[in-house]
Backbone as ProteinMPNN parsed JSONL, in Angstrom:
{"seq_chain_A": "MKDFFRKLKNKLFGRYERVVNFTEFIPAHDVRASKVSAVFAYIFFFVPLIFCDDRQFGRFHANQSLVNLLLSSLGAVLLSFIPYVGPFLMIAQEALCLVWAVRGMILAGRGKAISIPFVGWITLLAYRMPGQE", "coords_chain_A": {"N_chain_A": [[-25.859, 1.875, 15.529], [-23.494, 1.16, 14.246], [-23.355, 2.835, 11.998], [-23.346, 5.206, 12.89], [-20.836, 5.43, 13.693], [-19.468, 5.015, 10.99], [-20.476, 7.014, 9.401], [-18.966, 8.942, 11.056], [-16.219, 8.628, 10.535], [-16.309, 8.864, 7.875], [-16.456, 11.376, 8.035], [-14.417, 12.667, 9.204], [-11.969, 11.392, 8.251], [-12.806, 11.354, 5.437], [-11.812, 12.821, 3.315], [-9.273, 12.639, 3.133], [-8.209, 10.106, 2.792], [-7.432, 8.188, 0.537], [-7.761, 5.592, -1.351], [-6.929, 3.7, -3.778], [-7.702, 1.705, -6.244], [-7.336, -0.666, -8.658], [-8.477, -3.104, -9.746], [-10.323, -4.293, -11.358], [-9.317, -3.234, -13.824], [-6.949, -4.377, -14.828], [-5.974, -6.895, -16.612], [-6.841, -10.586, -16.337], [-4.826, -12.491, -16.943], [-2.655, -11.227, -16.417], [-2.378, -10.989, -14.021], [-2.547, -13.629, -12.832], [-0.032, -14.389, -13.615], [1.758, -12.773, -12.394], [1.21, -13.307, -9.821], [2.519, -14.483, -7.174], [4.917, -13.136, -7.544], [4.307, -10.716, -6.811], [3.147, -11.145, -4.036], [5.646, -11.917, -3.023], [6.764, -9.282, -3.101], [6.505, -7.724, -0.874], [8.119, -8.703, 0.886], [10.826, -8.185, -0.176], [11.15, -5.439, -2.132], [11.733, -5.406, -4.783], [11.397, -7.689, -6.083], [9.201, -8.471, -8.133], [10.16, -6.48, -9.938], [12.646, -7.758, -10.845], [11.512, -10.25, -12.024], [8.999, -10.277, -13.173], [9.062, -7.895, -14.96], [7.423, -6.671, -16.872], [4.826, -6.619, -16.079], [1.731, -5.128, -15.056], [0.397, -5.603, -12.562], [2.197, -6.793, -10.843], [4.22, -4.765, -10.759], [2.421, -2.63, -9.523], [2.109, -3.545, -6.725], [4.884, -3.674, -6.184], [5.457, -1.013, -5.878], [3.447, -0.199, -4.092], [4.79, -1.537, -1.96], [7.386, -0.638, -1.968], [6.674, 2.33, -1.071], [5.659, 1.889, 1.594], [7.508, 0.69, 2.745], [9.462, 3.18, 2.561], [7.984, 5.126, 3.908], [7.928, 3.567, 6.692], [10.844, 3.624, 7.352], [11.617, 6.19, 6.884], [9.993, 7.451, 9.104], [10.769, 6.197, 10.859], [13.141, 7.355, 11.697], [12.225, 9.935, 11.823], [11.206, 10.182, 14.029], [12.667, 9.093, 15.981], [13.834, 11.498, 16.765], [12.466, 12.747, 18.555], [12.067, 13.181, 22.071], [11.451, 10.957, 24.871], [8.453, 10.374, 24.196], [8.741, 9.614, 21.564], [10.072, 6.855, 20.787], [7.571, 4.806, 21.599], [5.854, 6.047, 19.97], [7.173, 5.24, 17.265], [7.308, 2.372, 17.49], [4.316, 2.028, 17.358], [4.206, 3.219, 14.961], [5.639, 1.514, 13.103], [4.47, -0.904, 13.561], [2.035, -0.382, 12.492], [2.882, -0.29, 9.764], [3.797, -2.642, 9.283], [1.304, -3.886, 9.384], [-0.034, -2.791, 7.42], [1.626, -4.245, 5.039], [1.357, -6.721, 5.228], [-1.398, -7.104, 4.807], [-1.062, -5.783, 2.136], [0.206, -8.1, 0.949], [-1.813, -10.385, 1.58], [-3.691, -9.205, -0.21], [-2.466, -9.152, -2.602], [-2.055, -11.856, -2.982], [-4.894, -12.575, -3.432], [-5.126, -11.333, -5.679], [-5.768, -9.092, -6.06], [-5.81, -5.556, -6.813], [-5.24, -3.351, -4.718], [-4.717, -0.264, -3.232], [-2.339, 0.934, -0.082], [-4.048, 2.569, 2.795], [-4.538, 5.953, 2.647], [-1.669, 6.767, 2.042], [-1.321, 5.507, -0.128], [-1.669, 6.27, -3.009], [0.739, 7.515, -3.767], [3.148, 7.586, -6.361], [6.096, 5.751, -7.002], [7.232, 3.934, -8.425], [6.89, 3.385, -11.85], [3.919, 2.319, -13.318], [1.438, 0.988, -15.733], [-1.571, 3.46, -15.676], [-5.005, 2.72, -15.464], [-6.018, 2.797, -18.773], [-3.793, 3.694, -20.368], [-1.111, 2.745, -22.394]], "CA_chain_A": [[-24.388, 2.628, 16.11], [-22.414, 1.275, 13.095], [-24.045, 3.604, 10.788], [-22.862, 6.21, 12.957], [-19.306, 5.568, 13.267], [-18.814, 4.808, 9.583], [-20.321, 8.386, 9.086], [-17.965, 9.831, 11.571], [-14.978, 8.176, 10.128], [-16.067, 9.145, 6.623], [-16.628, 13.017, 8.188], [-13.06, 13.137, 9.584], [-10.956, 10.915, 7.114], [-12.896, 10.905, 3.906], [-11.285, 13.499, 2.258], [-7.729, 12.4, 3.461], [-8.162, 8.535, 2.542], [-7.474, 7.836, -0.922], [-7.923, 4.152, -1.719], [-6.635, 3.641, -5.289], [-8.499, 0.328, -6.705], [-7.494, -0.963, -9.823], [-8.43, -4.55, -9.818], [-11.13, -4.308, -12.656], [-8.433, -2.616, -14.926], [-5.868, -5.269, -14.694], [-6.331, -8.422, -17.029], [-6.628, -11.642, -15.588], [-3.561, -13.205, -17.376], [-1.58, -10.393, -15.73], [-2.559, -11.236, -12.218], [-1.986, -15.089, -12.541], [1.448, -14.455, -14.193], [2.544, -12.353, -11.446], [0.838, -13.213, -8.284], [3.714, -14.881, -6.703], [6.027, -12.142, -7.292], [3.51, -9.56, -6.045], [3.139, -11.53, -2.76], [6.788, -11.531, -2.385], [7.061, -7.679, -3.111], [6.256, -6.849, 0.513], [9.434, -8.682, 1.674], [11.558, -7.634, -1.195], [9.912, -4.532, -3.3], [12.517, -5.56, -6.264], [11.166, -9.226, -6.876], [8.61, -7.971, -9.431], [10.739, -5.726, -10.982], [13.289, -8.678, -11.902], [10.626, -11.661, -12.743], [8.061, -9.836, -14.188], [9.068, -6.226, -15.342], [6.229, -6.06, -17.863], [3.283, -6.829, -15.541], [1.157, -4.131, -14.344], [-0.124, -6.158, -11.307], [3.696, -6.722, -9.949], [4.522, -3.466, -10.717], [1.771, -1.917, -8.99], [2.288, -4.085, -5.635], [6.279, -3.207, -5.662], [5.203, 0.506, -5.674], [2.993, 0.07, -2.437], [5.603, -2.337, -1.011], [8.537, 0.462, -1.773], [6.25, 3.696, -0.294], [5.563, 1.353, 2.69], [9.202, 0.85, 3.107], [10.217, 4.309, 2.819], [7.193, 5.308, 5.05], [8.368, 3.1, 7.858], [12.228, 4.005, 7.29], [11.37, 7.783, 7.198], [8.728, 7.455, 10.168], [11.423, 5.686, 12.38], [14.273, 8.251, 11.739], [12.004, 11.085, 12.34], [10.214, 9.911, 15.519], [13.511, 8.613, 16.508], [14.437, 12.63, 17.466], [11.199, 13.057, 19.632], [12.562, 12.427, 23.269], [10.47, 10.016, 25.814], [7.474, 9.46, 23.391], [9.316, 8.634, 19.985], [9.835, 5.186, 20.876], [6.282, 4.481, 21.716], [5.478, 6.186, 18.799], [8.024, 4.886, 16.559], [6.675, 1.122, 17.674], [3.164, 1.986, 16.87], [4.182, 3.341, 13.369], [6.233, 0.752, 12.48], [3.658, -1.764, 13.783], [0.985, -0.139, 11.245], [3.489, -0.346, 8.568], [3.621, -4.082, 9.619], [-0.281, -4.433, 9.259], [-0.315, -2.57, 5.567], [2.521, -5.117, 4.592], [0.556, -8.148, 5.611], [-2.588, -6.314, 4.126], [-0.756, -6.029, 1.157], [0.477, -9.652, 0.918], [-3.379, -10.956, 1.519], [-4.676, -8.819, -1.178], [-1.677, -9.635, -3.578], [-2.394, -13.189, -2.917], [-6.018, -12.941, -3.872], [-5.373, -10.97, -7.31], [-6.443, -7.489, -5.744], [-4.744, -4.063, -6.872], [-5.916, -2.185, -3.882], [-3.346, 0.729, -2.533], [-2.221, 1.457, 1.093], [-4.552, 3.656, 2.931], [-3.589, 7.338, 3.298], [-0.301, 6.875, 1.464], [-0.909, 4.483, -1.442], [-1.839, 7.067, -4.244], [1.964, 7.903, -4.207], [3.529, 6.606, -7.145], [7.373, 6.197, -7.082], [7.759, 3.257, -9.766], [6.026, 3.693, -12.758], [3.104, 1.551, -13.772], [0.569, 1.788, -16.591], [-2.803, 3.727, -15.168], [-5.816, 2.747, -16.588], [-6.22, 3.651, -20.256], [-2.672, 4.054, -20.872], [-0.484, 1.579, -23.019]], "C_chain_A": [[-23.401, 2.258, 15.32], [-22.531, 2.005, 12.321], [-23.313, 4.962, 11.377], [-21.402, 6.406, 12.869], [-18.61, 5.493, 11.941], [-19.46, 6.507, 8.882], [-19.529, 9.503, 9.885], [-16.587, 9.545, 11.122], [-15.023, 8.866, 8.666], [-15.964, 11.211, 6.774], [-14.936, 13.431, 8.693], [-12.076, 12.603, 9.007], [-11.437, 10.669, 5.86], [-12.396, 11.541, 3.036], [-9.856, 13.105, 2.042], [-7.505, 10.474, 3.068], [-8.596, 8.204, 1.342], [-7.111, 6.271, -1.189], [-7.931, 3.839, -3.154], [-7.556, 1.7, -5.704], [-8.406, -0.193, -8.094], [-7.737, -2.47, -10.333], [-9.129, -4.728, -11.108], [-10.094, -3.834, -13.969], [-7.37, -3.825, -15.337], [-6.247, -6.609, -15.372], [-5.987, -9.471, -16.122], [-5.229, -12.673, -15.869], [-2.428, -12.674, -16.813], [-1.445, -10.94, -14.18], [-1.933, -12.582, -12.104], [-0.255, -14.774, -12.935], [2.243, -13.911, -12.856], [2.01, -12.023, -9.984], [1.838, -13.428, -7.235], [4.747, -13.827, -6.231], [5.31, -10.671, -6.386], [3.253, -9.829, -4.669], [4.35, -11.072, -1.771], [7.641, -10.026, -2.304], [6.973, -7.253, -1.81], [7.398, -7.464, 1.257], [10.617, -8.198, 1.34], [11.034, -6.882, -2.197], [10.574, -5.008, -4.563], [11.993, -6.899, -6.848], [10.188, -9.222, -7.897], [9.022, -7.641, -10.358], [11.869, -6.546, -11.652], [12.431, -9.732, -12.443], [9.883, -11.248, -13.56], [7.991, -8.286, -14.195], [7.774, -5.828, -16.027], [4.765, -6.222, -17.315], [2.841, -5.819, -14.81], [0.857, -4.434, -12.711], [1.115, -6.459, -10.44], [4.115, -5.556, -9.719], [3.883, -2.558, -9.984], [2.123, -2.468, -7.289], [3.966, -3.761, -5.184], [6.364, -2.013, -5.235], [4.924, 0.497, -4.584], [3.994, -0.471, -1.41], [7.087, -1.048, -0.724], [7.816, 1.992, -0.971], [5.839, 3.05, 1.205], [6.691, 1.116, 3.427], [9.915, 2.245, 3.531], [9.416, 4.994, 4.029], [7.818, 4.993, 6.485], [9.671, 3.612, 8.178], [11.933, 5.534, 8.287], [10.88, 8.013, 8.496], [9.551, 7.258, 11.201], [12.814, 6.488, 12.732], [13.758, 9.8, 12.122], [11.43, 11.109, 13.774], [11.254, 9.476, 16.277], [14.084, 9.953, 17.593], [13.306, 12.925, 18.613], [11.854, 12.126, 21.126], [11.126, 11.91, 24.349], [9.511, 9.513, 24.717], [7.93, 9.123, 22.435], [9.6, 7.435, 20.069], [8.767, 4.807, 21.056], [5.744, 4.6, 20.294], [6.109, 5.589, 17.463], [7.39, 3.22, 16.332], [5.164, 1.076, 17.216], [3.004, 2.179, 15.269], [4.76, 2.144, 12.73], [5.13, -0.689, 12.498], [2.042, -1.621, 12.482], [1.384, -0.276, 10.02], [3.607, -2.049, 8.404], [2.341, -4.888, 8.937], [-0.581, -4.135, 7.693], [0.809, -3.731, 4.958], [1.524, -6.585, 4.399], [-0.853, -7.727, 4.819], [-2.1, -6.78, 2.573], [-0.372, -7.503, 0.282], [-0.841, -10.278, 0.395], [-3.547, -10.686, 0.013], [-3.939, -9.157, -2.564], [-1.947, -11.037, -3.901], [-3.889, -13.666, -3.515], [-6.321, -12.285, -5.015], [-5.671, -9.522, -7.095], [-5.14, -6.343, -6.112], [-5.282, -3.018, -6.166], [-5.028, -1.521, -2.809], [-3.398, 0.6, -1.283], [-3.13, 2.536, 1.442], [-4.122, 4.947, 3.275], [-2.298, 7.502, 2.195], [-0.299, 6.135, -0.18], [-1.167, 5.144, -2.961], [-0.182, 7.597, -4.665], [2.493, 7.007, -4.937], [5.173, 7.023, -7.589], [8.081, 5.117, -8.163], [6.442, 3.184, -10.475], [5.442, 2.115, -13.083], [1.987, 2.063, -14.409], [-0.855, 1.944, -15.563], [-3.746, 2.96, -16.06], [-5.925, 3.403, -17.81], [-5.108, 3.802, -20.694], [-2.012, 2.375, -21.56], [0.784, 1.721, -23.225]], "O_chain_A": [[-22.334, 2.852, 15.474], [-21.554, 1.972, 11.573], [-22.762, 5.742, 10.6], [-20.824, 7.262, 12.2], [-17.437, 5.819, 11.76], [-18.864, 7.047, 7.95], [-19.433, 10.675, 9.522], [-15.757, 10.402, 11.425], [-13.999, 9.384, 8.221], [-15.569, 12.033, 5.948], [-14.449, 14.534, 8.445], [-11.04, 13.256, 9.13], [-10.809, 9.934, 5.098], [-12.391, 11.076, 1.896], [-9.303, 13.213, 0.948], [-6.43, 9.894, 3.219], [-9.759, 7.967, 1.018], [-5.917, 5.973, -1.175], [-9.025, 3.722, -3.706], [-7.712, 0.79, -4.891], [-9.45, -0.162, -8.746], [-7.136, -2.895, -11.32], [-8.515, -5.334, -11.986], [-10.351, -4.266, -15.093], [-7.175, -3.925, -16.548], [-6.84, -7.434, -14.677], [-5.083, -9.397, -15.289], [-4.768, -13.458, -15.041], [-1.382, -13.306, -16.661], [-0.459, -11.193, -13.487], [-0.933, -12.75, -11.406], [0.595, -15.164, -12.134], [3.188, -14.521, -12.357], [2.194, -11.051, -9.251], [1.997, -12.536, -6.402], [5.251, -13.638, -5.124], [5.826, -9.907, -5.571], [3.11, -8.832, -3.96], [4.415, -10.462, -0.704], [8.685, -9.728, -1.724], [7.506, -6.156, -1.642], [7.754, -6.863, 2.27], [11.438, -7.808, 2.17], [10.474, -7.443, -3.139], [9.816, -4.992, -5.534], [12.171, -7.154, -8.039], [10.353, -10.142, -8.699], [8.713, -8.039, -11.481], [12.175, -6.269, -12.811], [12.794, -10.107, -13.557], [9.921, -11.688, -14.709], [7.151, -7.584, -13.633], [7.164, -4.792, -15.762], [3.744, -6.004, -17.969], [3.527, -5.515, -13.834], [1.063, -3.618, -11.812], [0.954, -6.337, -9.226], [4.402, -5.203, -8.575], [4.55, -1.576, -9.658], [2.445, -1.52, -6.573], [4.268, -3.621, -3.998], [7.157, -1.721, -4.341], [5.701, 0.996, -3.769], [4.087, -0.032, -0.263], [7.595, -0.72, 0.348], [8.589, 2.678, -0.302], [5.697, 3.922, 2.062], [6.789, 1.335, 4.635], [10.675, 2.428, 4.482], [10.029, 5.386, 5.022], [8.153, 5.864, 7.288], [9.766, 4.094, 9.306], [11.971, 5.862, 9.472], [11.457, 8.928, 9.084], [9.397, 7.821, 12.285], [13.456, 6.326, 13.77], [14.492, 10.681, 12.569], [11.287, 12.121, 14.46], [10.936, 9.387, 17.463], [14.564, 9.789, 18.715], [13.723, 13.45, 19.645], [12.043, 10.915, 21.241], [10.052, 12.502, 24.456], [9.659, 8.368, 24.292], [7.544, 7.987, 22.163], [9.233, 6.817, 19.07], [8.776, 3.85, 20.281], [5.317, 3.685, 19.589], [5.311, 5.505, 16.53], [7.044, 2.842, 15.213], [4.795, 0.031, 16.681], [2.181, 1.664, 14.512], [4.218, 1.805, 11.678], [5.042, -1.413, 11.507], [1.356, -2.473, 11.917], [0.559, -0.388, 9.114], [3.472, -2.56, 7.292], [2.281, -5.937, 8.294], [-1.151, -4.894, 6.909], [0.287, -4.043, 3.888], [1.191, -7.194, 3.382], [-1.145, -8.623, 4.027], [-2.526, -7.75, 1.945], [-0.714, -7.77, -0.87], [-1.048, -10.621, -0.768], [-3.557, -11.561, -0.853], [-4.615, -9.412, -3.561], [-2.059, -11.371, -5.081], [-4.103, -14.792, -3.963], [-7.436, -12.402, -5.523], [-5.808, -8.805, -8.086], [-3.957, -6.343, -5.773], [-5.721, -1.985, -6.671], [-4.675, -2.056, -1.758], [-4.472, 0.125, -0.916], [-3.194, 3.476, 0.649], [-3.329, 5.069, 4.208], [-2.176, 8.57, 1.595], [0.527, 6.254, -1.085], [-0.859, 4.512, -3.972], [0.048, 8.028, -5.795], [2.508, 5.823, -4.602], [5.542, 8.029, -8.195], [9.187, 5.313, -8.667], [5.316, 3.005, -10.011], [6.097, 1.074, -13.118], [1.456, 3.126, -14.088], [-1.261, 1.027, -14.848], [-3.427, 2.592, -17.191], [-5.918, 4.634, -17.827], [-5.24, 4.195, -21.853], [-2.381, 1.24, -21.258], [1.43, 0.812, -23.746]]}, "name": "protein", "num_of_chains": 1, "seq": "MKDFFRKLKNKLFGRYERVVNFTEFIPAHDVRASKVSAVFAYIFFFVPLIFCDDRQFGRFHANQSLVNLLLSSLGAVLLSFIPYVGPFLMIAQEALCLVWAVRGMILAGRGKAISIPFVGWITLLAYRMPGQE"}
């Protein structure tokens, strides 16, 4: 039964779900140096930009936090225009963004650089991709 749902999920959302995983490409000393600021990035996205500007790990999580913040804000504004159902959709969308933020904090605390599902591939703050110097 689990296999059926996994295949169904891949068939429905497989081409839309882009999860970026840079964990193995980021040096361990970079992760250790910016792990705390990467966790705090999900509260204030600019914390890693101030305290560890040159660290790829911190900038990755700052970017993910900014994407989540903009998605939350833009979604709330757009959904507020829908009468009757809009407030309920807005609550669901804000809950999803909160879950993604908590997930990001946990992953940053564990030293992993895994993006937000569906929208994490968007890059607003430049960070070095694997292979770039």
